[in-house]
Tab-separated table of C-alpha atoms in Angstrom:
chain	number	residue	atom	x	y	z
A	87	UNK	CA	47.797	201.266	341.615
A	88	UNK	CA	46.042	198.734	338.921
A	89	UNK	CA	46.584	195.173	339.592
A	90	UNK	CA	46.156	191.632	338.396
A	91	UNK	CA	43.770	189.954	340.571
A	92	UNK	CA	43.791	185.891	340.627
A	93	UNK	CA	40.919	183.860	342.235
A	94	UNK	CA	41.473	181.516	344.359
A	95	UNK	CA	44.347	182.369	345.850
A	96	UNK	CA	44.637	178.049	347.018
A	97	UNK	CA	42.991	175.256	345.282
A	98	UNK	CA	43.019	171.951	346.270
A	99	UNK	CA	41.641	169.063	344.052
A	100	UNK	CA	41.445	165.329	343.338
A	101	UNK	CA	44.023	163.959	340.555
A	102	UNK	CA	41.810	163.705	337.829
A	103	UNK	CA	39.371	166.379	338.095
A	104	UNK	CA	39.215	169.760	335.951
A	105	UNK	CA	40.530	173.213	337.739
A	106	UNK	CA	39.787	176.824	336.239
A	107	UNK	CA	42.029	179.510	337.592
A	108	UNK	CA	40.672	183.048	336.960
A	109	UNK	CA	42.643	186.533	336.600
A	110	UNK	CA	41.225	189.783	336.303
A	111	UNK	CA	44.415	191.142	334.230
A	112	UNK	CA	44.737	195.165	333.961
A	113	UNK	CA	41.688	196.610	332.733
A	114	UNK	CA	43.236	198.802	329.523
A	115	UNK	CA	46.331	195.711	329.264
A	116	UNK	CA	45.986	193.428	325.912
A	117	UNK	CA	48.677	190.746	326.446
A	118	UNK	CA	47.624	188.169	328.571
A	119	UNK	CA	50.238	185.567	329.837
A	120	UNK	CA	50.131	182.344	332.422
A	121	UNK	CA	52.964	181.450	334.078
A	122	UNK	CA	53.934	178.555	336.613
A	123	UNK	CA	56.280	177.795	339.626
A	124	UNK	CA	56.686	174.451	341.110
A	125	UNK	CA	57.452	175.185	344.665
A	126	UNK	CA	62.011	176.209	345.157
A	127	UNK	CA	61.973	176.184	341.562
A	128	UNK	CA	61.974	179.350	338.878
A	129	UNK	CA	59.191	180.381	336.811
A	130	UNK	CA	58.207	178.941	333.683
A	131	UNK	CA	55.794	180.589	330.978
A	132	UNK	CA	52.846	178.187	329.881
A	133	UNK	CA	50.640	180.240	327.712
A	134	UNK	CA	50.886	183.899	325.854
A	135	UNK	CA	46.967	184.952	324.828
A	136	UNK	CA	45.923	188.264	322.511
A	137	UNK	CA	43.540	189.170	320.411
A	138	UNK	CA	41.550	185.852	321.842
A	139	UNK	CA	43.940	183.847	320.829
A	140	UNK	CA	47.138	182.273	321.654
A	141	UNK	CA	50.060	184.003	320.623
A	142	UNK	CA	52.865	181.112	321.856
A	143	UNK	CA	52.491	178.385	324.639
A	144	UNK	CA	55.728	176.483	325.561
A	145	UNK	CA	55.819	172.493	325.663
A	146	UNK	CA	54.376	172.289	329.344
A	147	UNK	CA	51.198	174.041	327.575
A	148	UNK	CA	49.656	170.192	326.180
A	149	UNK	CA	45.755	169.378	325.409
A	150	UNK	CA	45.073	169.132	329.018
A	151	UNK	CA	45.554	172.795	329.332
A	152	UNK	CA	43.623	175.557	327.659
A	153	UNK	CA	43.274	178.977	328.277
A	154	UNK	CA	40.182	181.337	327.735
A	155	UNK	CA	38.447	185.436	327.705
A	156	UNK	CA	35.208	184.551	328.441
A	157	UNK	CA	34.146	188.005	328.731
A	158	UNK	CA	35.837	191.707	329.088
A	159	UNK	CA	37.522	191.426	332.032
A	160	UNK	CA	38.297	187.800	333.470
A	161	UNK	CA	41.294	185.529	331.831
A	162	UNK	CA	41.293	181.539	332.354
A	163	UNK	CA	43.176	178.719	332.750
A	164	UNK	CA	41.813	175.527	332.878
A	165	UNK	CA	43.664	172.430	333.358
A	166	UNK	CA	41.434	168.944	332.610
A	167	UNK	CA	42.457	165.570	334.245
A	168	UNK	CA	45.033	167.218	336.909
A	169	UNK	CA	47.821	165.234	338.048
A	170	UNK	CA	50.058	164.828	340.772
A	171	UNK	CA	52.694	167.092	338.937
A	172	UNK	CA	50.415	170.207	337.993
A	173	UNK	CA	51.129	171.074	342.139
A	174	UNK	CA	52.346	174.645	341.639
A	175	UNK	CA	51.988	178.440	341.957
A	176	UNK	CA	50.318	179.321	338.907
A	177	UNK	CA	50.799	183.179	337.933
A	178	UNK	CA	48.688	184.931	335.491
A	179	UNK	CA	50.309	188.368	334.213
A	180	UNK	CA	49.511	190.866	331.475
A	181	UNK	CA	50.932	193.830	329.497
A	182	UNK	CA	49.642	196.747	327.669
A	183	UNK	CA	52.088	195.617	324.421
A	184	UNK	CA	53.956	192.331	324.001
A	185	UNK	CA	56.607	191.322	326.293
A	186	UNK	CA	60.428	193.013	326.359
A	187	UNK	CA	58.268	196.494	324.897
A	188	UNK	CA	56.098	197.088	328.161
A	189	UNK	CA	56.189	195.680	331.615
A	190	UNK	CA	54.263	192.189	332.352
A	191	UNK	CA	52.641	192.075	335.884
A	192	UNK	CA	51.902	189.764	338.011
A	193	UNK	CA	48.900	188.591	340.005
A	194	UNK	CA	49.753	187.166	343.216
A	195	UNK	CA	49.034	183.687	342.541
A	196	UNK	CA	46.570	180.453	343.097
A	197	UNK	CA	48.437	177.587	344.983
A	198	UNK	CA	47.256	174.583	342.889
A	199	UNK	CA	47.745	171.703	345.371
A	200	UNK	CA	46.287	168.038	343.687
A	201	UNK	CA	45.956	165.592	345.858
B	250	UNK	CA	70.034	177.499	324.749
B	251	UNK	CA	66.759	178.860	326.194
B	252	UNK	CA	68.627	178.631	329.785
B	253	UNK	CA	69.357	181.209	331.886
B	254	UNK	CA	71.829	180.445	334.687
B	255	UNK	CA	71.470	182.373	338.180
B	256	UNK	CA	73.788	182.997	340.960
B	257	UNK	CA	74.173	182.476	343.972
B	258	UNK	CA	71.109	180.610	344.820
B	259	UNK	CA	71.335	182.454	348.370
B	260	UNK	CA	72.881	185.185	349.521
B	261	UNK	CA	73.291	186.493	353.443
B	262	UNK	CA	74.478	190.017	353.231
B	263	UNK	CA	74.697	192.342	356.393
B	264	UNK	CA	72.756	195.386	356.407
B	265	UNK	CA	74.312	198.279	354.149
B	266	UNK	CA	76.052	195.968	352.279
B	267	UNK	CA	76.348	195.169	348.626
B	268	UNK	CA	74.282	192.307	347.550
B	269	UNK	CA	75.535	190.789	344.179
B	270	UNK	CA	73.136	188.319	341.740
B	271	UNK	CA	74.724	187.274	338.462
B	272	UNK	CA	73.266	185.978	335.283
B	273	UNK	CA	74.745	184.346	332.309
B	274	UNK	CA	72.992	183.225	328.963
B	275	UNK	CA	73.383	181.715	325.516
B	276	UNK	CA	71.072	182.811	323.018
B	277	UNK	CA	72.329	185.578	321.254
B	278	UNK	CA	68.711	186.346	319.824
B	279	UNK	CA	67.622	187.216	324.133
B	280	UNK	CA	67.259	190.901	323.699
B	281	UNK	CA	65.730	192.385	326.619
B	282	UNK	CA	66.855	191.270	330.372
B	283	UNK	CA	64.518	191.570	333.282
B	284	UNK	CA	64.701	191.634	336.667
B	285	UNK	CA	62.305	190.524	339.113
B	286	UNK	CA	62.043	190.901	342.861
B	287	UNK	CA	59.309	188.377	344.872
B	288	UNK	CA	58.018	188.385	348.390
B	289	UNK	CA	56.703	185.256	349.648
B	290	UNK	CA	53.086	184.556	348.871
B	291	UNK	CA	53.104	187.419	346.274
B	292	UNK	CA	53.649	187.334	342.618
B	293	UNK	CA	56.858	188.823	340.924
B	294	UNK	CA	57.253	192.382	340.541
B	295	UNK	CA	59.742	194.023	338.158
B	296	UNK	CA	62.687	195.779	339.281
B	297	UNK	CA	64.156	196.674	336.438
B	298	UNK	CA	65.465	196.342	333.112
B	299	UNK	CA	68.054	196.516	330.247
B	300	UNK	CA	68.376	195.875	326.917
B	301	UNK	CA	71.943	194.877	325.485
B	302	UNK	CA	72.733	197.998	323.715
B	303	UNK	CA	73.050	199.729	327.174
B	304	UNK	CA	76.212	198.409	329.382
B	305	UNK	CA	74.577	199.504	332.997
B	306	UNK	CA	71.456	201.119	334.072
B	307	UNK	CA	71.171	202.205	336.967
B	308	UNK	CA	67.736	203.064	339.184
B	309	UNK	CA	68.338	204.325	343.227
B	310	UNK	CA	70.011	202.064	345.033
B	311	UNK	CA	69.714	199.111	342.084
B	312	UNK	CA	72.379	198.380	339.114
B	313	UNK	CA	71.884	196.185	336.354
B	314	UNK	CA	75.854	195.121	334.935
B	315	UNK	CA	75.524	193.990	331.376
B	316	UNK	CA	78.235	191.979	329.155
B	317	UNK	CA	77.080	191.389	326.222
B	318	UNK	CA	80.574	189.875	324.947
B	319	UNK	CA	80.392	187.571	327.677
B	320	UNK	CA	76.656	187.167	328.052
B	321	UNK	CA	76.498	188.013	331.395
B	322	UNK	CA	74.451	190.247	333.207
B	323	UNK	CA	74.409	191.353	337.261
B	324	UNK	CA	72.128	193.094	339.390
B	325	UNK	CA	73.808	194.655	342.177
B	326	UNK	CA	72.170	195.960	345.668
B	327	UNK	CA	73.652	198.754	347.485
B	328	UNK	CA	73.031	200.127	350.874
B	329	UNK	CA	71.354	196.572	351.419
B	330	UNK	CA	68.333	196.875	353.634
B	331	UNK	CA	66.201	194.323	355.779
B	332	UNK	CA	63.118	195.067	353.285
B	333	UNK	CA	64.939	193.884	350.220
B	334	UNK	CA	64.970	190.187	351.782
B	335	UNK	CA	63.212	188.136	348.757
B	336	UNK	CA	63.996	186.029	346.002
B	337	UNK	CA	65.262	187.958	343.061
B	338	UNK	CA	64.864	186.438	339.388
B	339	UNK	CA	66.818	187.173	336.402
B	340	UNK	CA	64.781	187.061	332.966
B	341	UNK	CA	65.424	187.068	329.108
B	342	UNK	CA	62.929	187.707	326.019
B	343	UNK	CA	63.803	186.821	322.934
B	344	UNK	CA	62.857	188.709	320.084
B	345	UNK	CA	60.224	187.624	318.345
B	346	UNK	CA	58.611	186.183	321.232
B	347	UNK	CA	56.125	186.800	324.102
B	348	UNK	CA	58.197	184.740	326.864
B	349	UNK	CA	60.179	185.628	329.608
B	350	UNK	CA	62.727	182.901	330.690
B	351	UNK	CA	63.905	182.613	334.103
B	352	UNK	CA	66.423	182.157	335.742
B	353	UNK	CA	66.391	179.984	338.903
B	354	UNK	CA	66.044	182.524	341.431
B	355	UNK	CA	68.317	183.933	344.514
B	356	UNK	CA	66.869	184.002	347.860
B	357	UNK	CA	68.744	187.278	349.875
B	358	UNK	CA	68.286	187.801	353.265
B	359	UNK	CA	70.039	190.846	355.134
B	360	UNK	CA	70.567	190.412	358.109
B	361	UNK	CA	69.581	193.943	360.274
């Protein structure tokens, strides 16, 4: 069964330093989407990419953050200057048409722990 | 208006029981509803869905409830089994959008 693939699955960094997150989304999917879960609470969207760019990015998504297709197959987040309060699960997800007309999935997560 | 409320936030149900999750929401322009079930450690998965034209859909031994006059919507879980231990999240799209909002999530555990 195809799956979204996110590497690493834990990160742990200084506050202040950059992060990337990488996802492999679905190979023949062309919605890309990053999502984010502070630990006990619920899910919140970020970031919605297609067509290499963003499609709609919610008011967590600010200049420190910034998403990325560097190539064919990998999807990015990076997050400059991380603080205290970017600690969360951070799930990347993608669909083969927008969301609500195809089902998103989800990679399994990278544990973003700054310290 | 972008909220979606979830309840319980647990839920203990014995085994073969029915487990109950309800939803409610404001935004009238939310037009496709969601739900997903996660393990710990792994990401959420979708369960299934409805959109407001249908009152109830219904897949195996899971039953999405929808009230659109009231803006509620339910998941229910019959024949409750050990495996289905997990948090369970409601969602809503709204049209127009890419974004799935969620709800705050209900941790079930049933209890073999």
């Amino acid at each position: 069964e195809p799956e979204v693939t996110q590497t690493p699955s834990h990160q742990v960094t200084q506050m202040g330093q950059e992060v990337i997150l990488r996802c492999v989304p679905i190979s023949n999917h062309l919605y890309f989407y990053w999502y984010r879960q502070i630990l006990g609470q619920k899910v919140e969207f970020l970031v919605s990419f297609y067509n290499n760019e963003i499609s709609e990015k919610s008011e967590i998504f600010d200049d420190q953050f910034s998403v990325e297709r560097p190539d064919g197959s990998n999807f990015t987040l990076k997050i400059r200057s991380t603080k205290l309060e970017d600690s969360a699960m951070y799930f990347c997800a993608s669909s083969g048409a927008p969301a609500g007309r195809a089902e998103a999935f989800f990679g399994q997560g990278t544990r973003l722990t700054v310290v | 208006q972008q909220q979606v409320k979830q309840s319980p936030q647990s839920l203990i149900v014995q085994k073969g029981g029915i487990s109950i999750i309800n939803c409610a929401y404001e935004n009238t322009a939310f037009d496709y509803f969601p739900w997903y079930q996660q393990f710990p450690g792994k990401g959420p998965a979708l369960l299934i869905a409805i959109r407001p034209d249908v009152s109830e859909k219904k897949e195996g031994r899971f039953t999405i409830s929808f009230n659109k006059s009231a803006k509620q919507f339910s998941l229910h879980i019959m024949d409750s089994q050990p495996g289905d231990s997990a948090t369970y999240f409601c969602a809503a799209r709204s049209t127009g959008t890419y974004k799935y909002i969620f709800g705050t999530g209900t941790r079930l555990k049933v209890l073999a």
